Each structure stands twice: as C-alpha cells, then as structure tokens.
Amino acid sequence: MLLARAKVNLWLNVVGRRGDGFHLLDTLVAFTDLADGIEVAPASDLSLEIVGPGATALDGEDVSANLVLKAARLLAGRAGVAPRAALRLTKRIPVAAGLGGGSADAAATLRALVDLWRVAMPEEELFDLAASLGADVPMCLAGRPAVATGIGERLAPAPPLPDCAILLVNPGVALPTPAVFRARSGDFSASFPIGAGWPDLGSFAADVARRGNDLTEAAVSLCPEVAQVLDRLRRSAGVVHVAMSGSGATCFGLYASIDAAQRAASHLPGAWWRHAGRLV
C-alpha cells in the first residue's frame, strides 16, 4: 500500500492573480502522519473500490469522476498503455477539508501505477502530468516540505522544519476551495524570503504566524464553525501556533509534544473530527 499523506498549508498568502483567474500563492506545505492508502493490482479493466472510515463521505458521488481514476486514465494515455488495474482507496483524510486528500490520492496513484505498468517516464514529465490534474498534485507527488508558488505548481525545498506535534481539527463541514477563493476580498499579500530556516519551534511558530493564511476570513464568512475551532485551539494548553490549513475547514495547532496535542484533542467537542500526530 502506498501512503497518500495529508497536506497542511502552514502558511498561505495570496500574492496575485493570473489573467485566467487563477490565484498566485506563496505557501509552506508540509505533510503529516495522517494518510489515505492506495493499493493497485493487475486486472482486465480499470476499477476503483473506496473503503475506510472516510468512504461514506463519498457516497452518492460519481466514482468515474474520482481523481484517482482520472490520474490512472491520464497516465495510461500519456504512456500508451491499456488502463487496466484494480484500485483500492482506503480513505482516512476528510473530504473538502483543506488537507489535499484528493490530490494526495492522485499522486499516490501515479506512483503506484508507474510501478505496476512499468512506465518509463522521466520525473519531470510525471510532474507535468500531475500538474494537469490539479495545482496541489505536484506537491503531493513530491511529498516533502516545500515552498509552493505560482498556482502551487512551482516547488522549492523548504528548510528543515523543527520537530513538533500537530493537532488537526475539522468541524465536520465540507468547504469547497473554489467557493473560498471567490469569497476572498482585500489586497494581495507580499512574499517574504525564508532565509536559512528556524533554529527552534518558537522561531518557526513566530514566522508562520507573521505570514498567516489569507483565506481565513473568507472561510469563516462561509463556515462560522472555523472561527469556533480556531478559538478552542488557541485556548488549548501548550499550543504554540494556531491557523487554518489551505481553504479550510480544517484548522491545526502546533505543540511541542504529541502528549500535549493528544490532551488538547481530548477536550474538543465529540462531534468534531480530530487527529493528533506529527509532521513527517
């Protein structure tokens, strides 16, 4: 099974807009120990089975439109092979939650099928193919901390991140990314250089807080529960930074230890989804 790790935008600044309407970003992306799983096996045709605790969120959706199958068909067409594979997606990452679950699933599918179909494709071409599936897919394909610019497709390695725990919290409300970008108003942000990195968690948290997430206000206007989650996290013991990830509705808190993150999780409303883990 290949892991499709949840993506977290530790900061997200909207720095401009292209002529075609796509927003230009400056964002620090990292990955967590929360992950979906992709399994592939030879088959006479192309199929997708979705299981796991998050599978019910996709009930009623057209499976043929799932990004996993889109990735499989696109790779087969580019490589000139028959799209034949039995795909099994174990869904754990919440849907439409700002954690890049669909993009991570597509990226893991590409990696798995390159092996299964023995596709000889240069890495650069594979990343180009990933970008055609969505702006977040290349960063998930890379799967390591990065500063993403452009519409998210331009990746530069991030300095080493300090060791820390992360608590992810979602109020159980789906928040589609396009709606959040449409609701955003105000000026564009400036880009700030990173420098050599961060010597400790405190300096890292201060730098991340200075940059913030430019989509937070828009997300709160569409989903007031986001503000409630942020408030509860800010009042949790031991938290060093709190923000929304991506376009929401998932928010996160950074902690010095996994014990502190787990204690904070235990005090949250039972109806909220949460995951206490680590950046990887």
PDB file of N, CA, C and O in Angstrom, residues 55-118:
ATOM      1  N   ALA A  55     -14.878   6.744   3.713  1.00  0.00           N
ATOM      2  CA  ALA A  55     -15.514   6.360   2.449  1.00  0.00           C
ATOM      3  C   ALA A  55     -16.946   6.870   2.350  1.00  0.00           C
ATOM      4  O   ALA A  55     -17.417   7.209   1.261  1.00  0.00           O
ATOM      5  N   THR A  56     -17.661   6.920   3.477  1.00  0.00           N
ATOM      6  CA  THR A  56     -19.071   7.323   3.430  1.00  0.00           C
ATOM      7  C   THR A  56     -19.238   8.754   2.945  1.00  0.00           C
ATOM      8  O   THR A  56     -20.284   9.111   2.395  1.00  0.00           O
ATOM      9  N   ALA A  57     -18.219   9.594   3.137  1.00  0.00           N
ATOM     10  CA  ALA A  57     -18.309  10.982   2.672  1.00  0.00           C
ATOM     11  C   ALA A  57     -18.388  11.066   1.155  1.00  0.00           C
ATOM     12  O   ALA A  57     -18.784  12.095   0.606  1.00  0.00           O
ATOM     13  N   LEU A  58     -18.009   9.988   0.468  1.00  0.00           N
ATOM     14  CA  LEU A  58     -18.031   9.972  -0.997  1.00  0.00           C
ATOM     15  C   LEU A  58     -19.230   9.208  -1.547  1.00  0.00           C
ATOM     16  O   LEU A  58     -19.356   9.055  -2.762  1.00  0.00           O
ATOM     17  N   ASP A  59     -20.093   8.732  -0.650  1.00  0.00           N
ATOM     18  CA  ASP A  59     -21.308   8.038  -1.100  1.00  0.00           C
ATOM     19  C   ASP A  59     -22.147   8.965  -1.978  1.00  0.00           C
ATOM     20  O   ASP A  59     -22.331  10.144  -1.666  1.00  0.00           O
ATOM     21  N   GLY A  60     -22.658   8.432  -3.055  1.00  0.00           N
ATOM     22  CA  GLY A  60     -23.507   9.216  -3.946  1.00  0.00           C
ATOM     23  C   GLY A  60     -22.742   9.962  -5.016  1.00  0.00           C
ATOM     24  O   GLY A  60     -23.353  10.504  -5.946  1.00  0.00           O
ATOM     25  N   GLU A  61     -21.428  10.036  -4.897  1.00  0.00           N
ATOM     26  CA  GLU A  61     -20.636  10.700  -5.931  1.00  0.00           C
ATOM     27  C   GLU A  61     -20.353   9.747  -7.087  1.00  0.00           C
ATOM     28  O   GLU A  61     -20.328   8.528  -6.917  1.00  0.00           O
ATOM     29  N   ASP A  62     -20.153  10.312  -8.252  1.00  0.00           N
ATOM     30  CA  ASP A  62     -19.827   9.527  -9.444  1.00  0.00           C
ATOM     31  C   ASP A  62     -18.391   9.023  -9.320  1.00  0.00           C
ATOM     32  O   ASP A  62     -17.443   9.813  -9.402  1.00  0.00           O
ATOM     33  N   VAL A  63     -18.219   7.733  -9.105  1.00  0.00           N
ATOM     34  CA  VAL A  63     -16.886   7.171  -8.902  1.00  0.00           C
ATOM     35  C   VAL A  63     -16.001   7.415 -10.115  1.00  0.00           C
ATOM     36  O   VAL A  63     -14.789   7.640  -9.981  1.00  0.00           O
ATOM     37  N   SER A  64     -16.586   7.420 -11.296  1.00  0.00           N
ATOM     38  CA  SER A  64     -15.780   7.590 -12.510  1.00  0.00           C
ATOM     39  C   SER A  64     -15.113   8.963 -12.562  1.00  0.00           C
ATOM     40  O   SER A  64     -14.139   9.157 -13.290  1.00  0.00           O
ATOM     41  N   ALA A  65     -15.635   9.924 -11.787  1.00  0.00           N
ATOM     42  CA  ALA A  65     -15.068  11.267 -11.767  1.00  0.00           C
ATOM     43  C   ALA A  65     -14.019  11.434 -10.671  1.00  0.00           C
ATOM     44  O   ALA A  65     -13.435  12.517 -10.542  1.00  0.00           O
ATOM     45  N   ASN A  66     -13.778  10.376  -9.882  1.00  0.00           N
ATOM     46  CA  ASN A  66     -12.798  10.473  -8.805  1.00  0.00           C
ATOM     47  C   ASN A  66     -11.412  10.754  -9.384  1.00  0.00           C
ATOM     48  O   ASN A  66     -11.026  10.222 -10.422  1.00  0.00           O
ATOM     49  N   LEU A  67     -10.652  11.572  -8.677  1.00  0.00           N
ATOM     50  CA  LEU A  67      -9.335  11.983  -9.158  1.00  0.00           C
ATOM     51  C   LEU A  67      -8.376  10.799  -9.290  1.00  0.00           C
ATOM     52  O   LEU A  67      -7.438  10.841 -10.099  1.00  0.00           O
ATOM     53  N   VAL A  68      -8.598   9.745  -8.531  1.00  0.00           N
ATOM     54  CA  VAL A  68      -7.772   8.542  -8.650  1.00  0.00           C
ATOM     55  C   VAL A  68      -7.912   7.931 -10.051  1.00  0.00           C
ATOM     56  O   VAL A  68      -6.916   7.599 -10.701  1.00  0.00           O
ATOM     57  N   LEU A  69      -9.148   7.804 -10.511  1.00  0.00           N
ATOM     58  CA  LEU A  69      -9.359   7.237 -11.848  1.00  0.00           C
ATOM     59  C   LEU A  69      -8.906   8.210 -12.937  1.00  0.00           C
ATOM     60  O   LEU A  69      -8.387   7.785 -13.976  1.00  0.00           O
ATOM     61  N   LYS A  70      -9.092   9.501 -12.707  1.00  0.00           N
ATOM     62  CA  LYS A  70      -8.591  10.475 -13.676  1.00  0.00           C
ATOM     63  C   LYS A  70      -7.079  10.359 -13.822  1.00  0.00           C
ATOM     64  O   LYS A  70      -6.539  10.419 -14.930  1.00  0.00           O
ATOM     65  N   ALA A  71      -6.390  10.198 -12.695  1.00  0.00           N
ATOM     66  CA  ALA A  71      -4.931  10.044 -12.733  1.00  0.00           C
ATOM     67  C   ALA A  71      -4.549   8.777 -13.492  1.00  0.00           C
ATOM     68  O   ALA A  71      -3.604   8.785 -14.297  1.00  0.00           O
ATOM     69  N   ALA A  72      -5.264   7.688 -13.247  1.00  0.00           N
ATOM     70  CA  ALA A  72      -4.957   6.424 -13.925  1.00  0.00           C
ATOM     71  C   ALA A  72      -5.154   6.538 -15.426  1.00  0.00           C
ATOM     72  O   ALA A  72      -4.304   6.107 -16.215  1.00  0.00           O
ATOM     73  N   ARG A  73      -6.270   7.132 -15.837  1.00  0.00           N
ATOM     74  CA  ARG A  73      -6.547   7.261 -17.270  1.00  0.00           C
ATOM     75  C   ARG A  73      -5.533   8.190 -17.953  1.00  0.00           C
ATOM     76  O   ARG A  73      -5.087   7.943 -19.064  1.00  0.00           O
ATOM     77  N   LEU A  74      -5.195   9.261 -17.264  1.00  0.00           N
ATOM     78  CA  LEU A  74      -4.238  10.215 -17.838  1.00  0.00           C
ATOM     79  C   LEU A  74      -2.865   9.577 -18.011  1.00  0.00           C
ATOM     80  O   LEU A  74      -2.223   9.737 -19.054  1.00  0.00           O
ATOM     81  N   LEU A  75      -2.406   8.851 -17.006  1.00  0.00           N
ATOM     82  CA  LEU A  75      -1.108   8.186 -17.100  1.00  0.00           C
ATOM     83  C   LEU A  75      -1.106   7.143 -18.216  1.00  0.00           C
ATOM     84  O   LEU A  75      -0.143   7.058 -18.995  1.00  0.00           O
ATOM     85  N   ALA A  76      -2.174   6.361 -18.301  1.00  0.00           N
ATOM     86  CA  ALA A  76      -2.246   5.342 -19.348  1.00  0.00           C
ATOM     87  C   ALA A  76      -2.190   5.972 -20.733  1.00  0.00           C
ATOM     88  O   ALA A  76      -1.477   5.490 -21.623  1.00  0.00           O
ATOM     89  N   GLY A  77      -2.941   7.074 -20.914  1.00  0.00           N
ATOM     90  CA  GLY A  77      -2.936   7.745 -22.208  1.00  0.00           C
ATOM     91  C   GLY A  77      -1.578   8.311 -22.556  1.00  0.00           C
ATOM     92  O   GLY A  77      -1.132   8.214 -23.703  1.00  0.00           O
ATOM     93  N   ARG A  78      -0.909   8.917 -21.566  1.00  0.00           N
ATOM     94  CA  ARG A  78       0.403   9.514 -21.830  1.00  0.00           C
ATOM     95  C   ARG A  78       1.456   8.434 -22.108  1.00  0.00           C
ATOM     96  O   ARG A  78       2.341   8.626 -22.938  1.00  0.00           O
ATOM     97  N   ALA A  79       1.330   7.294 -21.389  1.00  0.00           N
ATOM     98  CA  ALA A  79       2.333   6.233 -21.533  1.00  0.00           C
ATOM     99  C   ALA A  79       2.025   5.280 -22.676  1.00  0.00           C
ATOM    100  O   ALA A  79       2.867   4.443 -23.038  1.00  0.00           O
ATOM    101  N   GLY A  80       0.819   5.362 -23.245  1.00  0.00           N
ATOM    102  CA  GLY A  80       0.454   4.477 -24.333  1.00  0.00           C
ATOM    103  C   GLY A  80       0.218   3.043 -23.892  1.00  0.00           C
ATOM    104  O   GLY A  80       0.548   2.108 -24.625  1.00  0.00           O
ATOM    105  N   VAL A  81      -0.349   2.871 -22.682  1.00  0.00           N
ATOM    106  CA  VAL A  81      -0.667   1.532 -22.185  1.00  0.00           C
ATOM    107  C   VAL A  81      -2.172   1.430 -21.951  1.00  0.00           C
ATOM    108  O   VAL A  81      -2.874   2.438 -21.824  1.00  0.00           O
ATOM    109  N   ALA A  82      -2.665   0.199 -21.904  1.00  0.00           N
ATOM    110  CA  ALA A  82      -4.082  -0.009 -21.629  1.00  0.00           C
ATOM    111  C   ALA A  82      -4.367   0.288 -20.161  1.00  0.00           C
ATOM    112  O   ALA A  82      -3.631  -0.180 -19.285  1.00  0.00           O
ATOM    113  N   PRO A  83      -5.422   1.056 -19.856  1.00  0.00           N
ATOM    114  CA  PRO A  83      -5.743   1.385 -18.466  1.00  0.00           C
ATOM    115  C   PRO A  83      -6.414   0.206 -17.756  1.00  0.00           C
ATOM    116  O   PRO A  83      -7.640   0.154 -17.607  1.00  0.00           O
ATOM    117  N   ARG A  84      -5.599  -0.712 -17.309  1.00  0.00           N
ATOM    118  CA  ARG A  84      -6.116  -1.928 -16.662  1.00  0.00           C
ATOM    119  C   ARG A  84      -5.493  -2.064 -15.281  1.00  0.00           C
ATOM    120  O   ARG A  84      -4.286  -2.287 -15.142  1.00  0.00           O
ATOM    121  N   ALA A  85      -6.323  -1.917 -14.250  1.00  0.00           N
ATOM    122  CA  ALA A  85      -5.851  -2.067 -12.865  1.00  0.00           C
ATOM    123  C   ALA A  85      -7.047  -2.040 -11.937  1.00  0.00           C
ATOM    124  O   ALA A  85      -8.043  -1.350 -12.199  1.00  0.00           O
ATOM    125  N   ALA A  86      -6.963  -2.820 -10.875  1.00  0.00           N
ATOM    126  CA  ALA A  86      -7.950  -2.760  -9.791  1.00  0.00           C
ATOM    127  C   ALA A  86      -7.360  -1.864  -8.708  1.00  0.00           C
ATOM    128  O   ALA A  86      -6.320  -2.196  -8.122  1.00  0.00           O
ATOM    129  N   LEU A  87      -7.991  -0.723  -8.467  1.00  0.00           N
ATOM    130  CA  LEU A  87      -7.506   0.260  -7.499  1.00  0.00           C
ATOM    131  C   LEU A  87      -8.352   0.185  -6.234  1.00  0.00           C
ATOM    132  O   LEU A  87      -9.583   0.072  -6.306  1.00  0.00           O
ATOM    133  N   ARG A  88      -7.691   0.269  -5.104  1.00  0.00           N
ATOM    134  CA  ARG A  88      -8.400   0.264  -3.812  1.00  0.00           C
ATOM    135  C   ARG A  88      -7.909   1.446  -2.997  1.00  0.00           C
ATOM    136  O   ARG A  88      -6.725   1.556  -2.677  1.00  0.00           O
ATOM    137  N   LEU A  89      -8.827   2.358  -2.678  1.00  0.00           N
ATOM    138  CA  LEU A  89      -8.509   3.558  -1.917  1.00  0.00           C
ATOM    139  C   LEU A  89      -9.057   3.408  -0.499  1.00  0.00           C
ATOM    140  O   LEU A  89     -10.262   3.240  -0.307  1.00  0.00           O
ATOM    141  N   THR A  90      -8.159   3.441   0.472  1.00  0.00           N
ATOM    142  CA  THR A  90      -8.574   3.458   1.875  1.00  0.00           C
ATOM    143  C   THR A  90      -8.595   4.909   2.326  1.00  0.00           C
ATOM    144  O   THR A  90      -7.548   5.558   2.428  1.00  0.00           O
ATOM    145  N   LYS A  91      -9.806   5.427   2.577  1.00  0.00           N
ATOM    146  CA  LYS A  91      -9.990   6.859   2.809  1.00  0.00           C
ATOM    147  C   LYS A  91     -10.012   7.173   4.307  1.00  0.00           C
ATOM    148  O   LYS A  91     -10.864   6.688   5.040  1.00  0.00           O
ATOM    149  N   ARG A  92      -9.048   7.989   4.732  1.00  0.00           N
ATOM    150  CA  ARG A  92      -8.982   8.454   6.125  1.00  0.00           C
ATOM    151  C   ARG A  92      -8.981   9.974   6.219  1.00  0.00           C
ATOM    152  O   ARG A  92      -9.395  10.521   7.243  1.00  0.00           O
ATOM    153  N   ILE A  93      -8.488  10.656   5.203  1.00  0.00           N
ATOM    154  CA  ILE A  93      -8.423  12.117   5.205  1.00  0.00           C
ATOM    155  C   ILE A  93      -9.815  12.675   4.913  1.00  0.00           C
ATOM    156  O   ILE A  93     -10.459  12.255   3.944  1.00  0.00           O
ATOM    157  N   PRO A  94     -10.306  13.616   5.711  1.00  0.00           N
ATOM    158  CA  PRO A  94     -11.630  14.200   5.435  1.00  0.00           C
ATOM    159  C   PRO A  94     -11.693  14.827   4.048  1.00  0.00           C
ATOM    160  O   PRO A  94     -10.697  15.321   3.523  1.00  0.00           O
ATOM    161  N   VAL A  95     -12.895  14.800   3.473  1.00  0.00           N
ATOM    162  CA  VAL A  95     -13.115  15.311   2.116  1.00  0.00           C
ATOM    163  C   VAL A  95     -13.412  16.814   2.169  1.00  0.00           C
ATOM    164  O   VAL A  95     -14.081  17.291   3.081  1.00  0.00           O
ATOM    165  N   ALA A  96     -12.906  17.560   1.177  1.00  0.00           N
ATOM    166  CA  ALA A  96     -13.133  19.010   1.076  1.00  0.00           C
ATOM    167  C   ALA A  96     -12.785  19.704   2.383  1.00  0.00           C
ATOM    168  O   ALA A  96     -13.538  20.522   2.899  1.00  0.00           O
ATOM    169  N   ALA A  97     -11.596  19.365   2.914  1.00  0.00           N
ATOM    170  CA  ALA A  97     -11.215  19.828   4.255  1.00  0.00           C
ATOM    171  C   ALA A  97      -9.963  20.684   4.269  1.00  0.00           C
ATOM    172  O   ALA A  97      -9.490  21.058   5.333  1.00  0.00           O
ATOM    173  N   GLY A  98      -9.388  21.000   3.103  1.00  0.00           N
ATOM    174  CA  GLY A  98      -8.165  21.787   3.079  1.00  0.00           C
ATOM    175  C   GLY A  98      -6.919  20.986   3.373  1.00  0.00           C
ATOM    176  O   GLY A  98      -5.868  21.560   3.672  1.00  0.00           O
ATOM    177  N   LEU A  99      -6.997  19.664   3.275  1.00  0.00           N
ATOM    178  CA  LEU A  99      -5.863  18.788   3.568  1.00  0.00           C
ATOM    179  C   LEU A  99      -5.342  18.070   2.317  1.00  0.00           C
ATOM    180  O   LEU A  99      -4.477  17.194   2.431  1.00  0.00           O
ATOM    181  N   GLY A 100      -5.878  18.417   1.165  1.00  0.00           N
ATOM    182  CA  GLY A 100      -5.343  17.874  -0.086  1.00  0.00           C
ATOM    183  C   GLY A 100      -5.528  16.384  -0.249  1.00  0.00           C
ATOM    184  O   GLY A 100      -4.731  15.743  -0.957  1.00  0.00           O
ATOM    185  N   GLY A 101      -6.564  15.812   0.329  1.00  0.00           N
ATOM    186  CA  GLY A 101      -6.738  14.360   0.257  1.00  0.00           C
ATOM    187  C   GLY A 101      -6.870  13.833  -1.154  1.00  0.00           C
ATOM    188  O   GLY A 101      -6.208  12.858  -1.529  1.00  0.00           O
ATOM    189  N   GLY A 102      -7.709  14.473  -1.963  1.00  0.00           N
ATOM    190  CA  GLY A 102      -7.886  14.014  -3.336  1.00  0.00           C
ATOM    191  C   GLY A 102      -6.606  14.135  -4.144  1.00  0.00           C
ATOM    192  O   GLY A 102      -6.271  13.249  -4.934  1.00  0.00           O
ATOM    193  N   SER A 103      -5.879  15.219  -3.937  1.00  0.00           N
ATOM    194  CA  SER A 103      -4.611  15.411  -4.654  1.00  0.00           C
ATOM    195  C   SER A 103      -3.576  14.382  -4.217  1.00  0.00           C
ATOM    196  O   SER A 103      -2.826  13.851  -5.040  1.00  0.00           O
ATOM    197  N   ALA A 104      -3.526  14.114  -2.907  1.00  0.00           N
ATOM    198  CA  ALA A 104      -2.598  13.098  -2.408  1.00  0.00           C
ATOM    199  C   ALA A 104      -2.935  11.725  -2.978  1.00  0.00           C
ATOM    200  O   ALA A 104      -2.039  10.951  -3.332  1.00  0.00           O
ATOM    201  N   ASP A 105      -4.229  11.423  -3.071  1.00  0.00           N
ATOM    202  CA  ASP A 105      -4.649  10.136  -3.638  1.00  0.00           C
ATOM    203  C   ASP A 105      -4.219  10.022  -5.098  1.00  0.00           C
ATOM    204  O   ASP A 105      -3.740   8.966  -5.539  1.00  0.00           O
ATOM    205  N   ALA A 106      -4.396  11.106  -5.851  1.00  0.00           N
ATOM    206  CA  ALA A 106      -3.999  11.095  -7.265  1.00  0.00           C
ATOM    207  C   ALA A 106      -2.498  10.912  -7.405  1.00  0.00           C
ATOM    208  O   ALA A 106      -2.024  10.143  -8.261  1.00  0.00           O
ATOM    209  N   ALA A 107      -1.727  11.605  -6.569  1.00  0.00           N
ATOM    210  CA  ALA A 107      -0.264  11.493  -6.644  1.00  0.00           C
ATOM    211  C   ALA A 107       0.196  10.074  -6.316  1.00  0.00           C
ATOM    212  O   ALA A 107       1.061   9.515  -6.996  1.00  0.00           O
ATOM    213  N   ALA A 108      -0.384   9.478  -5.272  1.00  0.00           N
ATOM    214  CA  ALA A 108      -0.010   8.109  -4.913  1.00  0.00           C
ATOM    215  C   ALA A 108      -0.413   7.130  -6.014  1.00  0.00           C
ATOM    216  O   ALA A 108       0.294   6.144  -6.274  1.00  0.00           O
ATOM    217  N   THR A 109      -1.543   7.380  -6.659  1.00  0.00           N
ATOM    218  CA  THR A 109      -1.979   6.535  -7.766  1.00  0.00           C
ATOM    219  C   THR A 109      -0.971   6.573  -8.909  1.00  0.00           C
ATOM    220  O   THR A 109      -0.626   5.539  -9.495  1.00  0.00           O
ATOM    221  N   LEU A 110      -0.479   7.761  -9.235  1.00  0.00           N
ATOM    222  CA  LEU A 110       0.526   7.867 -10.294  1.00  0.00           C
ATOM    223  C   LEU A 110       1.765   7.044  -9.952  1.00  0.00           C
ATOM    224  O   LEU A 110       2.276   6.286 -10.782  1.00  0.00           O
ATOM    225  N   ARG A 111       2.262   7.181  -8.723  1.00  0.00           N
ATOM    226  CA  ARG A 111       3.451   6.430  -8.305  1.00  0.00           C
ATOM    227  C   ARG A 111       3.196   4.919  -8.383  1.00  0.00           C
ATOM    228  O   ARG A 111       4.037   4.149  -8.871  1.00  0.00           O
ATOM    229  N   ALA A 112       2.031   4.497  -7.889  1.00  0.00           N
ATOM    230  CA  ALA A 112       1.729   3.063  -7.855  1.00  0.00           C
ATOM    231  C   ALA A 112       1.603   2.474  -9.257  1.00  0.00           C
ATOM    232  O   ALA A 112       2.091   1.359  -9.534  1.00  0.00           O
ATOM    233  N   LEU A 113       0.953   3.219 -10.154  1.00  0.00           N
ATOM    234  CA  LEU A 113       0.724   2.688 -11.500  1.00  0.00           C
ATOM    235  C   LEU A 113       1.966   2.770 -12.376  1.00  0.00           C
ATOM    236  O   LEU A 113       2.134   1.958 -13.299  1.00  0.00           O
ATOM    237  N   VAL A 114       2.847   3.722 -12.129  1.00  0.00           N
ATOM    238  CA  VAL A 114       4.128   3.731 -12.830  1.00  0.00           C
ATOM    239  C   VAL A 114       4.866   2.422 -12.572  1.00  0.00           C
ATOM    240  O   VAL A 114       5.452   1.824 -13.489  1.00  0.00           O
ATOM    241  N   ASP A 115       4.794   1.942 -11.329  1.00  0.00           N
ATOM    242  CA  ASP A 115       5.426   0.662 -10.996  1.00  0.00           C
ATOM    243  C   ASP A 115       4.671  -0.514 -11.596  1.00  0.00           C
ATOM    244  O   ASP A 115       5.263  -1.411 -12.207  1.00  0.00           O
ATOM    245  N   LEU A 116       3.334  -0.528 -11.429  1.00  0.00           N
ATOM    246  CA  LEU A 116       2.539  -1.661 -11.905  1.00  0.00           C
ATOM    247  C   LEU A 116       2.645  -1.816 -13.418  1.00  0.00           C
ATOM    248  O   LEU A 116       2.808  -2.938 -13.934  1.00  0.00           O
ATOM    249  N   TRP A 117       2.550  -0.704 -14.132  1.00  0.00           N
ATOM    250  CA  TRP A 117       2.567  -0.748 -15.596  1.00  0.00           C
ATOM    251  C   TRP A 117       3.980  -0.640 -16.177  1.00  0.00           C
ATOM    252  O   TRP A 117       4.146  -0.634 -17.395  1.00  0.00           O
ATOM    253  N   ARG A 118       4.976  -0.532 -15.288  1.00  0.00           N
ATOM    254  CA  ARG A 118       6.376  -0.429 -15.706  1.00  0.00           C
ATOM    255  C   ARG A 118       6.562   0.695 -16.723  1.00  0.00           C
ATOM    256  O   ARG A 118       7.141   0.515 -17.806  1.00  0.00           O
TER     257      ARG A 118
END
